[in-house]
């Protein structure tokens, strides 16, 4: 049996993080420059049911039964076996590699889940549909992140820009059709500070519980920005997006998820010619994004590195 591989992109949230957890819309786009890949190979020398997992990026190589049973890789592999209805799989190796930085707001966890779900279900001859793949990745995210909105698994599964609204506490959200009529360029800058989303989301929840009125107002303001941004992207009015990013960042600061390093990089990007910039994802650390043009992108990336960014990615947002 030939080896089967599948890959899935990283992602960034353009507008609406955190507020999306409270029912406001958000916009996310895939980042194809970084990807997670899963390769499934047959091991006819081993008994059926034998599954070996190799994830060199996290120094993991072991048989499935020896790995903690709540490990995300175990959860996704078992989830695929269940979803495909295959009780006993032929002996196989699942190898996962990824160029997506971990805990940086680029969706590495969801991308690994999606790549494994596609490759393994394909290998077993029962390829899962997009909706099933996304659901599986969402279930794994839920066990790890508590109350994820579902935006990561959705944008990474469908690999296109999405306008996303969470529909319930435990349900997957809904994805609306969304046209990018004019491509635009984003520079992503990594603070190098790992920031698990679950901690930032938990802190925001505590602040919201303490002062529900203020936080509902901040989330609603973010929601309005997202709606205006969607409209601008659909009409190709890219110059509107920079000021909207700045406004969104200002509200994220009020919510308490920004940081000194994020703000330094955001300021640097704007001084280097970006039309707007904001943090992206959970915040505190992780990545920031800046609106650039093909002409200004490299100079903004260079300025970010000079200001302490550990890595930059230039990406084109298009349909
Ligand atoms: O980009 P990440 O994985 O850090 O996503 C965080 C987005 C939040 O809105 C903060 C949480 C969520 O589940 O949507």
Coordinates of C-alpha atoms and ligand atoms in Angstrom, one line a residue:
X1 CA 0.0 0.0 0.0
X2 CA 1.5 3.3 -1.0
X3 CA 2.1 6.0 1.7
X4 CA -0.6 8.7 1.7
X5 CA 0.1 12.3 2.8
X6 CA -2.0 15.4 3.4
X7 CA -1.2 18.9 4.5
X8 CA -3.0 21.8 6.1
X9 CA -2.1 25.5 6.2
X10 CA -1.6 27.8 9.2
X11 CA -4.0 30.7 9.7
X12 CA -4.3 34.2 11.1
X13 CA -7.3 36.1 12.5
X14 CA -7.6 39.4 10.6
X15 CA -10.3 40.9 12.8
X16 CA -12.5 39.8 15.7
X17 CA -10.4 37.5 18.0
X18 CA -11.8 37.1 21.6
X19 CA -15.1 38.9 20.7
X20 CA -15.8 35.8 18.5
X21 CA -16.0 33.6 21.6
X22 CA -18.9 35.8 22.7
X23 CA -20.9 35.6 19.5
X24 CA -19.4 38.4 17.5
X25 CA -18.2 37.7 13.9
X26 CA -14.5 37.3 13.1
X27 CA -12.5 37.1 9.9
X28 CA -9.7 34.5 9.4
X29 CA -7.6 33.6 6.4
X30 CA -5.3 30.7 5.7
X31 CA -1.5 31.2 5.7
X32 CA -0.1 28.8 3.1
X33 CA 3.6 29.7 3.7
X34 CA 3.5 27.4 6.8
X35 CA 1.9 24.0 6.8
X36 CA 1.5 20.8 8.9
X37 CA 1.9 17.6 7.0
X38 CA 0.9 14.0 7.9
X39 CA 2.2 10.9 6.1
X40 CA 0.7 7.5 6.7
X41 CA 2.7 4.4 5.7
X42 CA 1.8 0.8 5.8
X43 CA 3.8 -1.5 8.1
X44 CA 3.0 -5.0 6.8
X45 CA 5.8 -6.4 9.0
X46 CA 3.6 -5.6 12.1
X47 CA 0.4 -7.1 13.3
X48 CA -2.9 -5.3 12.4
X49 CA -3.9 -2.7 14.9
X50 CA -0.3 -1.7 15.4
X51 CA 0.0 2.1 15.2
X52 CA 3.3 4.0 15.5
X53 CA 3.3 7.8 15.9
X54 CA 6.2 10.0 14.9
X55 CA 6.2 13.7 15.6
X56 CA 9.9 14.8 15.4
X57 CA 9.1 18.5 16.1
X58 CA 8.0 17.6 19.6
X59 CA 10.4 14.7 20.1
X60 CA 7.7 12.1 20.1
X61 CA 8.1 8.6 18.7
X62 CA 6.1 5.8 20.2
X63 CA 3.4 3.3 19.7
X64 CA -0.1 4.7 20.1
X65 CA -0.9 2.7 23.3
X66 CA 2.2 4.1 25.1
X67 CA 1.3 7.7 24.6
X68 CA -0.9 9.6 27.1
X69 CA -4.4 8.8 25.9
X70 CA -5.5 12.5 26.1
X71 CA -2.6 13.6 23.9
X72 CA -4.1 15.6 20.9
X73 CA -2.4 13.2 18.4
X74 CA -3.9 10.2 20.1
X75 CA -7.3 11.9 20.2
X76 CA -7.3 12.7 16.5
X77 CA -6.1 9.3 15.4
X78 CA -8.7 7.5 17.5
X79 CA -11.3 10.0 16.3
X80 CA -10.5 9.1 12.7
X81 CA -10.8 5.4 13.4
X82 CA -14.1 6.0 15.0
X83 CA -15.4 8.3 12.3
X84 CA -14.4 6.0 9.6
X85 CA -16.0 3.0 11.4
X86 CA -12.8 1.0 11.1
X87 CA -12.3 -1.0 14.3
X88 CA -8.9 -2.5 13.6
X89 CA -6.7 -0.6 11.2
X90 CA -3.9 -2.3 9.3
X91 CA -0.5 -1.8 10.9
X92 CA 0.7 1.8 10.1
X93 CA 2.9 4.7 10.9
X94 CA 1.6 8.2 11.4
X95 CA 4.3 10.8 10.8
X96 CA 3.6 14.4 11.5
X97 CA 5.8 17.4 10.7
X98 CA 4.9 21.1 10.8
X99 CA 6.5 24.4 9.9
X100 CA 3.8 26.3 11.8
X101 CA 5.1 27.8 15.1
X102 CA 3.4 26.2 18.2
X103 CA 1.4 28.4 20.6
X104 CA 1.8 31.5 18.4
X105 CA -1.8 32.0 17.2
X106 CA -1.1 30.4 13.8
X107 CA -3.4 27.4 14.3
X108 CA -0.7 24.7 14.5
X109 CA -2.9 22.4 16.6
X110 CA -5.9 22.5 14.3
X111 CA -3.6 22.1 11.2
X112 CA -2.0 19.0 12.6
X113 CA -5.5 17.5 13.4
X114 CA -6.8 18.3 9.9
X115 CA -3.7 16.9 8.1
X116 CA -3.9 13.6 10.1
X117 CA -7.7 13.3 9.6
X118 CA -7.3 13.7 5.9
X119 CA -4.3 11.5 5.4
X120 CA -5.4 8.7 7.7
X121 CA -9.0 8.5 6.5
X122 CA -7.7 8.5 2.9
X123 CA -5.2 5.7 3.8
X124 CA -8.1 3.7 5.3
X125 CA -10.1 4.1 2.1
X126 CA -12.8 6.2 3.8
X127 CA -11.8 9.8 3.1
X128 CA -13.7 12.1 5.5
X129 CA -15.7 15.1 4.1
X130 CA -14.6 18.6 5.0
X131 CA -17.4 19.0 7.6
X132 CA -16.3 15.8 9.4
X133 CA -12.6 16.8 9.3
X134 CA -13.5 20.2 10.7
X135 CA -15.7 18.6 13.4
X136 CA -12.9 16.2 14.5
X137 CA -10.4 19.0 14.8
X138 CA -12.9 21.0 16.8
X139 CA -13.5 18.2 19.2
X140 CA -9.7 18.0 19.8
X141 CA -9.5 21.8 20.3
X142 CA -12.4 21.6 22.8
X143 CA -10.5 19.2 25.0
X144 CA -7.4 21.3 24.9
X145 CA -8.8 24.9 24.8
X146 CA -12.0 24.7 26.8
X147 CA -14.3 26.9 24.8
X148 CA -12.8 27.5 21.3
X149 CA -15.0 29.4 18.9
X150 CA -14.3 26.9 16.1
X151 CA -12.7 29.5 13.8
X152 CA -9.3 27.8 13.6
X153 CA -10.5 24.3 12.5
X154 CA -12.9 25.9 10.0
X155 CA -10.5 28.2 8.2
X156 CA -7.8 25.5 8.2
X157 CA -10.1 22.8 6.8
X158 CA -11.6 25.0 4.1
X159 CA -8.4 26.9 3.2
X160 CA -10.1 30.1 2.2
X161 CA -10.9 33.4 3.9
X162 CA -13.9 33.1 6.2
X163 CA -16.4 35.3 8.0
X164 CA -17.2 33.2 11.0
X165 CA -19.8 33.4 13.8
X166 CA -19.9 31.1 16.7
X167 CA -23.4 29.6 17.1
X168 CA -23.4 28.1 20.6
X169 CA -21.2 27.2 23.5
X170 CA -20.3 23.8 22.3
X171 CA -21.4 23.8 18.7
X172 CA -19.3 24.6 15.7
X173 CA -19.8 28.1 14.4
X174 CA -21.1 29.0 11.0
X175 CA -19.1 30.1 8.0
X176 CA -20.4 32.7 5.6
X177 CA -19.4 33.0 1.9
X178 CA -17.0 35.9 1.6
X179 CA -15.4 37.4 -1.5
X180 CA -12.0 38.9 -1.5
X181 CA -12.3 41.1 -4.6
X182 CA -8.8 42.7 -4.3
X183 CA -5.9 40.7 -3.0
X184 CA -3.8 42.4 -0.3
X185 CA -0.6 41.8 1.5
X186 CA -0.1 41.1 5.2
X187 CA 3.2 40.9 7.1
X188 CA 3.1 38.6 10.2
X189 CA 5.6 39.3 13.0
X190 CA 6.3 36.8 15.7
X191 CA 7.0 38.2 19.2
X192 CA 8.8 34.9 20.0
X193 CA 6.8 34.8 23.2
X194 CA 4.7 31.6 23.4
X195 CA 1.2 32.3 24.5
X196 CA -1.2 29.5 25.0
X197 CA -4.6 30.7 23.9
X198 CA -6.4 29.0 26.7
X199 CA -4.8 31.3 29.3
X200 CA -5.7 34.5 27.5
X201 CA -9.3 33.3 26.8
X202 CA -9.6 32.3 30.5
X203 CA -8.4 35.8 31.7
X204 CA -10.8 37.5 29.3
X205 CA -13.7 35.4 30.7
X206 CA -12.8 36.4 34.3
X207 CA -12.7 40.1 33.4
X208 CA -16.0 39.7 31.5
X209 CA -17.6 38.1 34.6
X210 CA -16.4 40.9 36.7
X211 CA -17.7 43.7 34.4
X212 CA -20.1 42.2 32.0
X213 CA -21.5 45.5 30.8
X214 CA -18.2 47.0 29.8
X215 CA -16.9 43.8 28.1
X216 CA -20.2 43.2 26.2
X217 CA -19.8 46.8 24.9
X218 CA -16.1 46.2 23.8
X219 CA -17.1 43.0 22.1
X220 CA -19.9 44.7 20.3
X221 CA -17.5 47.4 19.1
X222 CA -15.2 44.8 17.8
X223 CA -18.1 43.1 16.0
X224 CA -18.9 46.4 14.2
X225 CA -15.3 46.7 13.1
X226 CA -15.4 43.2 11.7
X227 CA -18.6 43.9 9.7
X228 CA -17.0 47.1 8.3
X229 CA -13.9 45.1 7.4
X230 CA -15.9 42.4 5.6
X231 CA -17.7 45.1 3.6
X232 CA -14.4 46.8 2.7
X233 CA -12.7 43.5 1.6
X234 CA -15.7 42.6 -0.5
X235 CA -15.7 45.9 -2.2
X236 CA -11.9 45.9 -2.6
X237 CA -11.6 49.1 -0.5
X238 CA -8.3 47.9 1.0
X239 CA -7.2 51.4 2.3
X240 CA -10.1 51.2 4.8
X241 CA -8.6 48.1 6.4
X242 CA -5.5 49.8 8.0
X243 CA -7.5 52.2 10.2
X244 CA -9.9 49.4 11.1
X245 CA -7.0 47.2 12.3
X246 CA -5.7 50.1 14.5
X247 CA -9.2 50.4 16.0
X248 CA -9.5 46.7 16.6
X249 CA -6.0 46.7 18.3
X250 CA -7.1 49.6 20.5
X251 CA -10.1 47.6 21.7
X252 CA -7.9 44.5 22.2
X253 CA -5.7 46.6 24.5
X254 CA -8.7 47.6 26.5
X255 CA -9.7 43.9 26.8
X256 CA -6.3 43.3 28.3
X257 CA -4.7 40.8 25.8
X258 CA -2.0 43.0 24.3
X259 CA 1.6 43.2 25.6
X260 CA 4.6 45.6 25.5
X261 CA 6.3 43.5 22.9
X262 CA 3.2 43.3 20.7
X263 CA 2.8 47.0 20.9
X264 CA 6.4 47.7 20.1
X265 CA 6.2 45.5 16.9
X266 CA 2.8 47.1 16.0
X267 CA 4.3 50.6 16.3
X268 CA 7.4 49.5 14.4
X269 CA 5.3 48.2 11.5
X270 CA 3.4 51.4 11.2
X271 CA 6.5 53.5 11.3
X272 CA 8.0 51.3 8.6
X273 CA 5.0 52.0 6.3
X274 CA 2.2 49.7 7.3
X275 CA -1.3 51.2 6.9
X276 CA -2.4 49.5 10.1
X277 CA -1.4 46.7 12.5
X278 CA -2.8 44.6 15.4
X279 CA -2.2 41.5 17.4
X280 CA -3.6 38.3 15.9
X281 CA -5.1 35.4 17.8
X282 CA -5.0 35.0 21.6
X283 CA -2.6 37.8 22.2
X284 CA -0.2 38.5 25.2
X285 CA 2.5 37.0 22.9
X286 CA 2.3 35.2 19.6
X287 CA 2.0 37.1 16.4
X288 CA 1.0 40.5 15.2
X289 CA -0.1 41.4 11.7
X290 CA 0.4 44.5 9.6
X291 CA -1.3 45.7 6.4
X292 CA 1.3 46.2 3.7
X293 CA 1.6 46.4 0.0
X294 CA 3.9 44.3 -2.3
X295 CA 6.2 47.3 -2.3
X296 CA 6.4 47.9 1.5
X297 CA 6.1 44.3 2.8
X298 CA 9.9 43.6 2.8
X299 CA 10.9 46.8 4.5
X300 CA 8.2 46.3 7.2
X301 CA 9.4 42.7 7.7
X302 CA 13.0 43.9 8.1
X303 CA 12.0 46.6 10.6
X304 CA 10.1 44.0 12.6
X305 CA 13.2 41.8 12.8
X306 CA 15.3 44.7 13.8
X307 CA 12.8 45.5 16.6
X308 CA 13.0 42.0 18.0
X309 CA 10.5 39.8 16.0
X310 CA 11.8 36.3 15.9
X311 CA 10.3 35.6 12.5
X312 CA 8.2 37.2 9.8
X313 CA 6.0 35.8 7.1
X314 CA 4.7 37.8 4.1
X315 CA 1.4 36.5 2.9
X316 CA -1.1 37.5 0.2
X317 CA -4.8 37.4 1.2
X318 CA -6.8 36.3 -1.9
X319 CA -9.8 34.3 -2.8
Ligands
LIG1 O1 -5.2 32.2 16.9 P1 -5.4 31.5 18.2 O2 -5.5 30.0 18.1 O3 -4.6 32.1 19.3 O4 -6.9 31.8 18.4 C1 -7.5 32.6 19.4 C2 -8.7 33.2 18.9 C3 -9.6 33.5 20.1 O5 -10.7 34.2 19.6 C4 -8.9 34.3 21.1 C5 -10.2 32.2 20.7 C6 -11.1 31.4 19.8 O6 -11.3 30.2 20.1 O7 -11.7 32.0 18.9

